[in-house]
Coordinates of C-alpha atoms in Angstrom, one line a residue:
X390 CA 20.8 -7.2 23.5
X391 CA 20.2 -10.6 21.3
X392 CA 20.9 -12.7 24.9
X393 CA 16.9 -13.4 25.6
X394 CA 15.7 -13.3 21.9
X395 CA 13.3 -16.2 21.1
X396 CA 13.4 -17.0 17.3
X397 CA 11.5 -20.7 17.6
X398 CA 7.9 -20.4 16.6
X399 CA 7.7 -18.3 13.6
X400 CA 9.8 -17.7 10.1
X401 CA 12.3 -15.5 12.0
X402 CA 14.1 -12.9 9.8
X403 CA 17.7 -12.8 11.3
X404 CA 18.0 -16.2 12.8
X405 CA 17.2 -19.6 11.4
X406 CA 15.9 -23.0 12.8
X407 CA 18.9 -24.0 14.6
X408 CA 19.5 -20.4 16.1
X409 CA 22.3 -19.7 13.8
X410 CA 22.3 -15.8 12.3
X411 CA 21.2 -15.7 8.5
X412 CA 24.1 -14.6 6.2
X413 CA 22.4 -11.2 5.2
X414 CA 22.3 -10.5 8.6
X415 CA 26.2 -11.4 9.8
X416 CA 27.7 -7.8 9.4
X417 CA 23.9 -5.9 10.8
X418 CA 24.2 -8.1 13.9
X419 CA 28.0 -7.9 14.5
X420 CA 27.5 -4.1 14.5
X421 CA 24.9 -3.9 16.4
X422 CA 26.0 -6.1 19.0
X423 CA 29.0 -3.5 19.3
X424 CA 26.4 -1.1 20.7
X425 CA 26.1 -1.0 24.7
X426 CA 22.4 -0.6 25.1
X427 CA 22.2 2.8 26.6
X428 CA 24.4 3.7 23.4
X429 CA 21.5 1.7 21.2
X430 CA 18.4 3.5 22.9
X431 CA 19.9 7.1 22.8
X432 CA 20.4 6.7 19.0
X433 CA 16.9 5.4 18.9
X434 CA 15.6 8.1 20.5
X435 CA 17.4 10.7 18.1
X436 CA 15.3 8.9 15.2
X437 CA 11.8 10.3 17.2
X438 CA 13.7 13.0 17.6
X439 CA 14.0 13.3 13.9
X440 CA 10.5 12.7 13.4
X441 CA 9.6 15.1 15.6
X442 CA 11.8 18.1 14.2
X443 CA 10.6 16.4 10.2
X444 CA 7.0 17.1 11.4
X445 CA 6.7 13.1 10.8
X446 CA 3.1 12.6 11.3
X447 CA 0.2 10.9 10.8
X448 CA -3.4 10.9 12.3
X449 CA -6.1 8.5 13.7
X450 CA -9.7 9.4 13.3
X451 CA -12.1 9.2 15.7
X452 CA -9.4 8.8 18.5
X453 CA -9.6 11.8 21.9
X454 CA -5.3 11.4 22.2
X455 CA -5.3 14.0 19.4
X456 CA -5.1 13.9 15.5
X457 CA -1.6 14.3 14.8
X458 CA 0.9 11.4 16.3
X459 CA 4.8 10.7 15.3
X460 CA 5.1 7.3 13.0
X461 CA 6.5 4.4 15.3
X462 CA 9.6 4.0 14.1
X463 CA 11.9 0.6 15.1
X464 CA 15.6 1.1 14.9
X465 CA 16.3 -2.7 13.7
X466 CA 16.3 -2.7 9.9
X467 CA 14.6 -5.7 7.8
X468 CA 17.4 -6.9 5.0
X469 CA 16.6 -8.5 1.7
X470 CA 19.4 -9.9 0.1
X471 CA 19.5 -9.2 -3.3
X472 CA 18.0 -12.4 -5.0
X473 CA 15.3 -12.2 -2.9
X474 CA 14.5 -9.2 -4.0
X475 CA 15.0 -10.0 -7.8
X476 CA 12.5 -13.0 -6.8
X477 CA 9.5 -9.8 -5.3
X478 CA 11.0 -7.5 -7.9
X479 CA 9.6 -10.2 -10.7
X480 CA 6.3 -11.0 -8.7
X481 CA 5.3 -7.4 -8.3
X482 CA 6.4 -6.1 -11.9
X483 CA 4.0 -9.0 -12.9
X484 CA 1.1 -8.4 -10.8
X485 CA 1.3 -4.5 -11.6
X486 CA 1.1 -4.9 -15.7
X487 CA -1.7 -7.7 -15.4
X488 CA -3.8 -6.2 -13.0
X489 CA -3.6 -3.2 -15.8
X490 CA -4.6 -5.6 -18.6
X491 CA -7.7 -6.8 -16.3
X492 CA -8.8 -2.8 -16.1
X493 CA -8.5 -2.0 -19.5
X494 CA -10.4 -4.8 -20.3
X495 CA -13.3 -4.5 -17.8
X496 CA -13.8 -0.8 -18.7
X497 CA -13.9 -2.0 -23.0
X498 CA -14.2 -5.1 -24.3
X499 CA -14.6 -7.6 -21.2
X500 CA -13.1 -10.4 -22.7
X501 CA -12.2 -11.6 -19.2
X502 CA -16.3 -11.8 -18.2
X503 CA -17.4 -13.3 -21.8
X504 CA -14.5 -16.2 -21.1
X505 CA -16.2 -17.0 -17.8
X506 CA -12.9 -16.3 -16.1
X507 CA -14.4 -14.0 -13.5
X508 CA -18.1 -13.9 -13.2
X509 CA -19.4 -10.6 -14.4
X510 CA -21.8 -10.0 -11.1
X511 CA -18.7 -10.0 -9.1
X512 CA -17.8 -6.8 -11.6
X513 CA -20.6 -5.3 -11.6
X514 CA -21.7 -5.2 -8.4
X515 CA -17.8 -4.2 -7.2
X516 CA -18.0 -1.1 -5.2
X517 CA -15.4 0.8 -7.1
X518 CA -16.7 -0.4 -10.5
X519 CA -17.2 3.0 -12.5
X520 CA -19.5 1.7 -15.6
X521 CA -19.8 5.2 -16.5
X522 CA -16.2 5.3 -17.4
X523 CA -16.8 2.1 -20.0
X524 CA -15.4 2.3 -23.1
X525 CA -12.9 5.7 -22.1
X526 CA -9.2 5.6 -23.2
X527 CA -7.0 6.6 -20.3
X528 CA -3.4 8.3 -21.2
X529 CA -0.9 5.5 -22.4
X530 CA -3.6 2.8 -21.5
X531 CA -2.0 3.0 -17.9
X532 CA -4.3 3.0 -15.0
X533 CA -2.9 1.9 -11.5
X534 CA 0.5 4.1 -11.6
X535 CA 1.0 4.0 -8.2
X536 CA 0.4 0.6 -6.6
X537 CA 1.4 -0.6 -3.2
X538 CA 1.0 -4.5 -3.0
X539 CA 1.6 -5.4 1.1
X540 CA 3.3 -9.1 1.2
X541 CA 3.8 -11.4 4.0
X542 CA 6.1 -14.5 4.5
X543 CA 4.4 -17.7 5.9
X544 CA 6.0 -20.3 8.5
X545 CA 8.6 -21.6 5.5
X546 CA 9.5 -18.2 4.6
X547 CA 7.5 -18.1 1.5
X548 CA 6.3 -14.7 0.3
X549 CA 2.3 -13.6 -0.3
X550 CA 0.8 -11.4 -1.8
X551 CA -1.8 -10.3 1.1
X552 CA -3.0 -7.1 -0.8
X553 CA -2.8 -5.2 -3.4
X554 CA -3.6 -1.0 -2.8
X555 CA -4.3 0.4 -6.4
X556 CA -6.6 3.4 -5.4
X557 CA -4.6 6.2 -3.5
X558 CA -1.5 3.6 -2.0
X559 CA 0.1 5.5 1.3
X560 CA 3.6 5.4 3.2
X561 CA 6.1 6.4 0.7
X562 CA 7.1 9.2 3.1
X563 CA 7.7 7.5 5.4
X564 CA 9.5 4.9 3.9
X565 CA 12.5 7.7 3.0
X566 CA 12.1 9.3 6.2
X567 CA 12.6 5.9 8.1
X568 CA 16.0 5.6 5.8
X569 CA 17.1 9.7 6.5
X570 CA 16.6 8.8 10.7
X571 CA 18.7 6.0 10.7
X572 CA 21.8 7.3 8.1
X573 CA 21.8 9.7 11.0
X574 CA 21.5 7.2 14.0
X575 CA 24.1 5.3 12.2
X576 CA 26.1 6.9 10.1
X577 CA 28.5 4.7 7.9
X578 CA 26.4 1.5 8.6
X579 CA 24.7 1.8 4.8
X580 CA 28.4 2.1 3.2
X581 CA 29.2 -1.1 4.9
X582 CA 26.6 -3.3 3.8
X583 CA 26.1 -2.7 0.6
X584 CA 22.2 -1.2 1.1
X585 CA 20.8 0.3 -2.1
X586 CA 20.1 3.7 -1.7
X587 CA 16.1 4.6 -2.1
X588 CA 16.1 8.3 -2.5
X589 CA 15.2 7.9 -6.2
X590 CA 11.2 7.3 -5.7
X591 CA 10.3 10.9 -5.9
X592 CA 12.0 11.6 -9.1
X593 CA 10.5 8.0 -10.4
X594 CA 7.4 9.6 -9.2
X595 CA 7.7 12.9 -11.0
X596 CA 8.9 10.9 -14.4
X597 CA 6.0 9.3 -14.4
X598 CA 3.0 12.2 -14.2
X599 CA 5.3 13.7 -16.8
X600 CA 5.2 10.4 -19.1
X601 CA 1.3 10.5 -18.9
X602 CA 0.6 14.0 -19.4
X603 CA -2.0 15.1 -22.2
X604 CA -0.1 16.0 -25.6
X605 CA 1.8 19.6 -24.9
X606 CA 4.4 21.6 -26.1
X607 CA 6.8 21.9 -22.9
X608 CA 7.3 20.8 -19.3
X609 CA 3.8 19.3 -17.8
X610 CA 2.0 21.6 -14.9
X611 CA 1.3 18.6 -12.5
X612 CA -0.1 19.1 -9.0
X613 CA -0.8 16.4 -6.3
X614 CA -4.6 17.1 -5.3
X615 CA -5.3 16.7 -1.1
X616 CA -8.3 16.0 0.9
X617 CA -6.4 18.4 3.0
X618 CA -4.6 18.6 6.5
X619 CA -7.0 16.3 8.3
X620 CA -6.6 13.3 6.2
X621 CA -4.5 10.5 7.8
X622 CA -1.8 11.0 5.3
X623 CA -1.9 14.7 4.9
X624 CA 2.2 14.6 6.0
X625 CA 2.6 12.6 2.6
X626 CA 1.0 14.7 0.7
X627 CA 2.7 17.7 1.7
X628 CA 6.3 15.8 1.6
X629 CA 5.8 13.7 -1.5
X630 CA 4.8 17.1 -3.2
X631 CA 7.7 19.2 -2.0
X632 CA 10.1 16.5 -2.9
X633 CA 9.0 15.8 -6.5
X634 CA 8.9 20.6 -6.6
X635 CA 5.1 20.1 -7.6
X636 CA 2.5 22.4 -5.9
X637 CA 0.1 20.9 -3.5
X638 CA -3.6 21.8 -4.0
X639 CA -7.1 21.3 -2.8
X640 CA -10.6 20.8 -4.8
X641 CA -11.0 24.9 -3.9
X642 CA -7.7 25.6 -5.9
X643 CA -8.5 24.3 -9.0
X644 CA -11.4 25.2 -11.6
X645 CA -12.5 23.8 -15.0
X646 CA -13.1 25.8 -17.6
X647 CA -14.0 24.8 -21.3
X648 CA -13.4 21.4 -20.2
X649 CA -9.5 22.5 -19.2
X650 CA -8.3 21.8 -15.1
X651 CA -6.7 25.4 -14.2
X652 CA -4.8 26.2 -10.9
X653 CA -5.5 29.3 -8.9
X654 CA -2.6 31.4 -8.0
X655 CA -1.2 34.7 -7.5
X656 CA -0.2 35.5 -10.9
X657 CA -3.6 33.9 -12.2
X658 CA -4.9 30.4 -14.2
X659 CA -2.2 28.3 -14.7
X660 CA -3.1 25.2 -16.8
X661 CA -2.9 21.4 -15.1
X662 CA -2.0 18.6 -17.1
X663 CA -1.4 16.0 -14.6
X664 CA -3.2 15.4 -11.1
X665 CA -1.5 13.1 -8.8
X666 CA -4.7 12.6 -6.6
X667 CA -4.8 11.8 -3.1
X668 CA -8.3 11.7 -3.1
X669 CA -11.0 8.6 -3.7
X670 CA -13.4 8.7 -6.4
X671 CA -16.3 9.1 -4.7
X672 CA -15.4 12.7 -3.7
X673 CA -13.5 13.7 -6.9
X674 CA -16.7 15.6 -8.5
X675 CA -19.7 16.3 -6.8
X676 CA -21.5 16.7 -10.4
X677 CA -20.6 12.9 -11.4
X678 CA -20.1 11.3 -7.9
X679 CA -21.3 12.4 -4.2
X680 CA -23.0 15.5 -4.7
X681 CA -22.0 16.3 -1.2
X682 CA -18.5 16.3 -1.5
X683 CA -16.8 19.6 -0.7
X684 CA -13.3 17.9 -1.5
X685 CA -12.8 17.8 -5.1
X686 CA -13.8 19.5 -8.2
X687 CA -17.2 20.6 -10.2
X688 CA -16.7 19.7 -13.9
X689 CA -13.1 17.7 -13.5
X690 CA -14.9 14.3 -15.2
X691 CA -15.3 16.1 -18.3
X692 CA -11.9 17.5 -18.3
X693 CA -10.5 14.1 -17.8
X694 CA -13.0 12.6 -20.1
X695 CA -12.1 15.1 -23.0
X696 CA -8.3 13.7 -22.7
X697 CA -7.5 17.1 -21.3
X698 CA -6.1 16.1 -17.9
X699 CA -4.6 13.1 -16.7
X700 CA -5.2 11.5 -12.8
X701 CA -3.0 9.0 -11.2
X702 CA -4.5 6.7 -10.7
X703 CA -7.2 6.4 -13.4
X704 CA -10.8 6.7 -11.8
X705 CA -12.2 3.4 -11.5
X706 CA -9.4 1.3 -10.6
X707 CA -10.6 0.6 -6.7
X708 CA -12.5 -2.9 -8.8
X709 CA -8.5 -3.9 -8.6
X710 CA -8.8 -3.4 -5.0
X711 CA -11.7 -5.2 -3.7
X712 CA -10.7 -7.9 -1.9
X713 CA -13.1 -10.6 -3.8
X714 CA -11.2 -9.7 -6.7
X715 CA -7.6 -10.3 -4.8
X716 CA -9.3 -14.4 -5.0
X717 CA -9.2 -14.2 -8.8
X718 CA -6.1 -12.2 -9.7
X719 CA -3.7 -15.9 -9.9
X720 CA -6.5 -16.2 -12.7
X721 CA -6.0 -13.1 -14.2
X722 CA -2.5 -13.4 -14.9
X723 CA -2.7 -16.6 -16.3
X724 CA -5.2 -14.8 -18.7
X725 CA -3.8 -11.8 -19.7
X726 CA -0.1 -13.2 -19.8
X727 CA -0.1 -17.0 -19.7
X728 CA 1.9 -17.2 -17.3
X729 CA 1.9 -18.8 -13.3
X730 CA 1.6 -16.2 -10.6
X731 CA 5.3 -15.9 -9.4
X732 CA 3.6 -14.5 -6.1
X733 CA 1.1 -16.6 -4.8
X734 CA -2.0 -15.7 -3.0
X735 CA -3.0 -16.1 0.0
X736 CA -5.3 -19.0 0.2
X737 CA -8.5 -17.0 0.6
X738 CA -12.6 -18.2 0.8
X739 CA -15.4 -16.1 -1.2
X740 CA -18.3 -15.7 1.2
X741 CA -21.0 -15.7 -1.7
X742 CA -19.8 -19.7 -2.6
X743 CA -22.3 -21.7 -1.3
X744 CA -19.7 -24.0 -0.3
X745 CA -17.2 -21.6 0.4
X746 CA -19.4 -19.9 3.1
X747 CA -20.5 -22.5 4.6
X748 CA -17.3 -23.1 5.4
X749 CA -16.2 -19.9 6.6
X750 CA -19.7 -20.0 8.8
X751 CA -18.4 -23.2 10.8
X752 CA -15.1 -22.1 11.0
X753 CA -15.4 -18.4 12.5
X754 CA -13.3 -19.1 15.0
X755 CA -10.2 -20.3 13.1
X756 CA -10.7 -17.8 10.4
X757 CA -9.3 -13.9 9.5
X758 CA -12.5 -12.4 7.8
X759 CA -12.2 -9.2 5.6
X760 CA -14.8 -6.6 4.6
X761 CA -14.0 -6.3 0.8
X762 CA -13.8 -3.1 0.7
X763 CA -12.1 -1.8 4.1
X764 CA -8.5 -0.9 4.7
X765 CA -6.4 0.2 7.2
X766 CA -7.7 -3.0 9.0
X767 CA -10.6 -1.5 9.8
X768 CA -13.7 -4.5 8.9
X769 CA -11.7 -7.4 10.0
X770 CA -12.6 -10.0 12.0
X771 CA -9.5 -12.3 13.6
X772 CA -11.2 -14.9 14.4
X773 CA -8.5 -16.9 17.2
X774 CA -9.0 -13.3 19.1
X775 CA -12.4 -12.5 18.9
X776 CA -15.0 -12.7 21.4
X777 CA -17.9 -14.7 20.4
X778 CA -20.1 -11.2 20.5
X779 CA -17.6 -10.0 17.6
X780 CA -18.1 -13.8 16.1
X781 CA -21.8 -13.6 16.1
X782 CA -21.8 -10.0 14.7
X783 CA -19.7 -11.4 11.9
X784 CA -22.0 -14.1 11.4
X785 CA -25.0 -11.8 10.8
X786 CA -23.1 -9.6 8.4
X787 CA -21.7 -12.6 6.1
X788 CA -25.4 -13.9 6.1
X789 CA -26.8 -10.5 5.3
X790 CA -24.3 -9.3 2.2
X791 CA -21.9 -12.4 1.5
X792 CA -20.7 -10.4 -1.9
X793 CA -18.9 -7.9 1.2
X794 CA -16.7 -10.9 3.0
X795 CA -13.9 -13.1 2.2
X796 CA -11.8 -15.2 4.7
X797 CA -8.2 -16.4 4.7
X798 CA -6.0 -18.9 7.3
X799 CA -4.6 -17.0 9.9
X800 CA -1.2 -16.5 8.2
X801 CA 1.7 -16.8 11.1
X802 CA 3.6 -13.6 10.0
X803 CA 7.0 -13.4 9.9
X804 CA 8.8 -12.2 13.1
X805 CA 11.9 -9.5 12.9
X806 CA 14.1 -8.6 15.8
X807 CA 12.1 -5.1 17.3
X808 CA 14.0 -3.1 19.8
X809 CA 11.3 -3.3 22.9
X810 CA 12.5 -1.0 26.1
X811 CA 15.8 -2.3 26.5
X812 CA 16.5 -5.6 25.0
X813 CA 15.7 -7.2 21.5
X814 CA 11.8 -9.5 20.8
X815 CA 10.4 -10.5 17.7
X816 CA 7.6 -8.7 16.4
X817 CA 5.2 -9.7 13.3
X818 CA 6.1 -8.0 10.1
X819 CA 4.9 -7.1 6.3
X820 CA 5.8 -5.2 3.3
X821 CA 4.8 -3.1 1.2
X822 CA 6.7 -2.5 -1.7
X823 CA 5.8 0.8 -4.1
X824 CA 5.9 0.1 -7.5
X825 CA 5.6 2.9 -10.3
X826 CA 4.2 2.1 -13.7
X827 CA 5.1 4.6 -16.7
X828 CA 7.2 4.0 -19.4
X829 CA 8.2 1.4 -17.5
X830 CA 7.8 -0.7 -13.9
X831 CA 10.2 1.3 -11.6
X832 CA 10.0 -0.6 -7.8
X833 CA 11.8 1.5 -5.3
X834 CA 14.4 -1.6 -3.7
X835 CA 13.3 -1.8 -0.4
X836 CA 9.7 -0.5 0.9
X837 CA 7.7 -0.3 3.9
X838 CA 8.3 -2.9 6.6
X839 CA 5.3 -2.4 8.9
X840 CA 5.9 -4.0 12.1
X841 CA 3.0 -5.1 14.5
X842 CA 4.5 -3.5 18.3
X843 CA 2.2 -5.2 20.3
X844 CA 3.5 -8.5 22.1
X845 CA 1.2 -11.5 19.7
X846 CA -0.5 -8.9 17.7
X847 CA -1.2 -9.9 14.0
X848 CA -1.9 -6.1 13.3
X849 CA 0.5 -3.5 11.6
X850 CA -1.6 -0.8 10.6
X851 CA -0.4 1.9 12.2
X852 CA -4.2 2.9 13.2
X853 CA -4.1 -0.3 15.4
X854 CA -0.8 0.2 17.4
X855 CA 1.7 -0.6 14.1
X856 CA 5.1 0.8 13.6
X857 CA 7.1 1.1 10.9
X858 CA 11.1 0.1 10.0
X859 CA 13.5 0.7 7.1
X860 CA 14.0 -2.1 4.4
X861 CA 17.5 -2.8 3.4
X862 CA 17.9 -4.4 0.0
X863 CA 21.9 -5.3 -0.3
X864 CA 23.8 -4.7 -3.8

């Protein structure tokens, strides 16, 4: 299967420079190499299978080949040996608690902005930036409890931090489905290698809307609150719920009264004290924000204002996310902590420099350029791809609202070995790690390898042709 791989180019996962397997991946390639490969296909094909039967799913707006399609799902694991992963463990658990220092601070004192750390237009004119919410206490000062921080590894094998998600992260599911499909493509493989087990990120989950409940005699009511079954994660929703034994709702299923969130159900108002929301601010309540939303909840602000209900994650915390504020978050450790970012940034341009767009202006071509406030990659612009239509569209956009665009180097992506009809290629990879933050940082060891299927394609969003594969993190 390995007999035509190409690992020269890129930071290749399994192989090094000279070709030789890395030790991590001795025992993985040994067994796999055992497999004839119409053994290996038809146990690849049982994992759609078990998609399929799981209802493993997840949709594509705005596309006529339907809404619902089955996660890509590659067979060939990524493995993390185990100080690599104490190295990301360290990074992330970082990252999380001073990102959560830099939202307390914005939303009370803004220390931070009086220092002249961060400029306080980039702040206030943030998309996500709730002003309204300034000077509010938030249960246990905790406000991004879910956080999804994507890293990539550059041509030396040095891990990034591309992103960080802090809003409403997604792909949990799917990271423990990927790991149920192949304990059942391959049973006894796991036992062998020494893979640490990630079952335990539902109950991590579940600890920690319980740890940031309101004051309460007895077991907190917590619900996880959907968009419903035509948002692109809508399979989460319902599996993340049904794992943790919490009941799924909708804005229509909940009411405030007295300044109290209560559940509608059959036996009558049951009281919420903790909303696990899959649901952006904007559409949260149609009294405070979009008065057109039909999604969320009339009168849930002043519930959650009065200390009456809790939301993960805090309202407000998408200023963490914009992109412009990814540039200054090295900064932000070194503020809130004194201490060196032990993940490093991408090296990234702010479009509203003078100098720095100038730059980015001549260099189009050569460049990756990001909306600040788009995900999914939806908004981006890579450059060494682009037609120079796309380039001069860019251009206009940077020119007309420079606060909206960073660019970064194309980063050469790390390649894994990706099972591609019949025989073994490298495809580009990322992760995205899920780390919980309640009475303590909880990362799940492992995480979401995204892989990009197309042949060259920098992309891994599963909304542009990306795929997914299970993370092995070895004892």
């Amino acid at each position: 299967m390995f007999d035509a791989y190409e690992a020269n180019g890129f930071f290749d996962e399994m192989f090094d420079e000279s070709g030789a397997v890395r030790p991590h991946y001795r025992t993985l390639l040994n067994r796999f190499s055992s497999y004839p490969a119409e053994d290996f296909e038809a146990r690849r094909a049982s994992c759609d299978q078990h998609f399929l039967r799981q209802g493993v799913t997840f949709n594509v707006y705005h596309d006529d080949r339907g809404t619902e399609r089955i996660f890509p799902f590659d067979p060939v694991p990524r493995v993390i040996p185990a100080n690599e992963w104490e190295h990301l463990e360290a990074g992330l658990t970082q990252r999380i608690i001073a990102l959560n220092l830099f939202l307390h601070d914005i939303y009370h004192e803004q220390h931070i902005l009086r220092d002249g750390v961060i400029p306080r237009f980039y702040i206030e004119e943030a998309k996500h930036y709730r002003p309204e919410f300034r000077g509010m206490n938030v249960p246990k000062d905790i406000y991004i409890h879910i956080c999804g921080s994507d890293l990539i590894r550059g041509a030396d094998g040095t891990y990034f931090v591309l992103e960080d998600n802090g809003r409403c992260p997604s792909g949990a599911s799917y990271l423990l489905e990927n790991r149920n499909a192949l304990k059942r493509a391959f049973p006894g493989l796991f036992e062998s290698l020494g893979v640490r087990p990630v079952d335990s990120y539902p109950r991590e989950l579940l600890n920690m809307l319980h740890h940031v409940s309101p004051h309460r005699e007895g077991e907190p009511v917590c619900v996880l609150l959907t968009p419903g079954c035509y948002n692109s994660a809508y399979f989460e929703h319902c599996y993340l719920a049904r794992e943790m034994g919490i009941e799924i709702v909708e804005g229509r299923d909940l009411v405030v009264m007295d300044d109290f969130v209560y559940m509608r159900t059959t036996k009558g108002l049951v009281r919420v004290d903790v909303i696990y929301r899959r649901i952006d601010d904007d559409f949260l309540d149609p009294t405070v924000f979009r008065k057109d939303s039909v999604l969320g909840v009339p009168g849930i602000m002043r519930a959650y204002q009065a200390g009456n209900v809790a939301l993960a994650n805090a309202v407000g915390t998408g200023v963490a996310d914009d992109k412009v504020i990814y540039y200054f978050v090295p900064k932000i450790i070194e503020y809130y902590l004194g201490q060196d970012p032990i993940l490093p940034n991408v090296p990234t341009y702010l479009a509203s420099e003078d100098s720095d767009r100038k730059y980015i202006l001549e260099h189009l071509p050569e460049l990756v350029v990001k909306a600040a406030n788009e995900s999914g990659g939806y908004g981006m612009l890579m450059g060494p791809s682009a037609t120079q239509e796309e380039i001069a569209k860019f251009k206009e956009k940077i020119i007309e609202d420079p606060r909206n665009f960073i660019a970064q180097p194309v980063v050469s992506l790390s390649r894994s070995p990706t099972w591609c009809e019949g025989s073994m290629e490298g495809r580009h990879i990322d992760l995205r790690p899920y780390i919980i933050y309640g009475d303590d940082v909880k990362i799940v060891p492992g995480g979401l390898t995204r892989v990009a299927l197309r042949k060259g394609s920098l992309v891994v969003n599963s909304s542009q042709g990306g795929g997914s594969k299970d993370t092995w993190v070895l004892k």
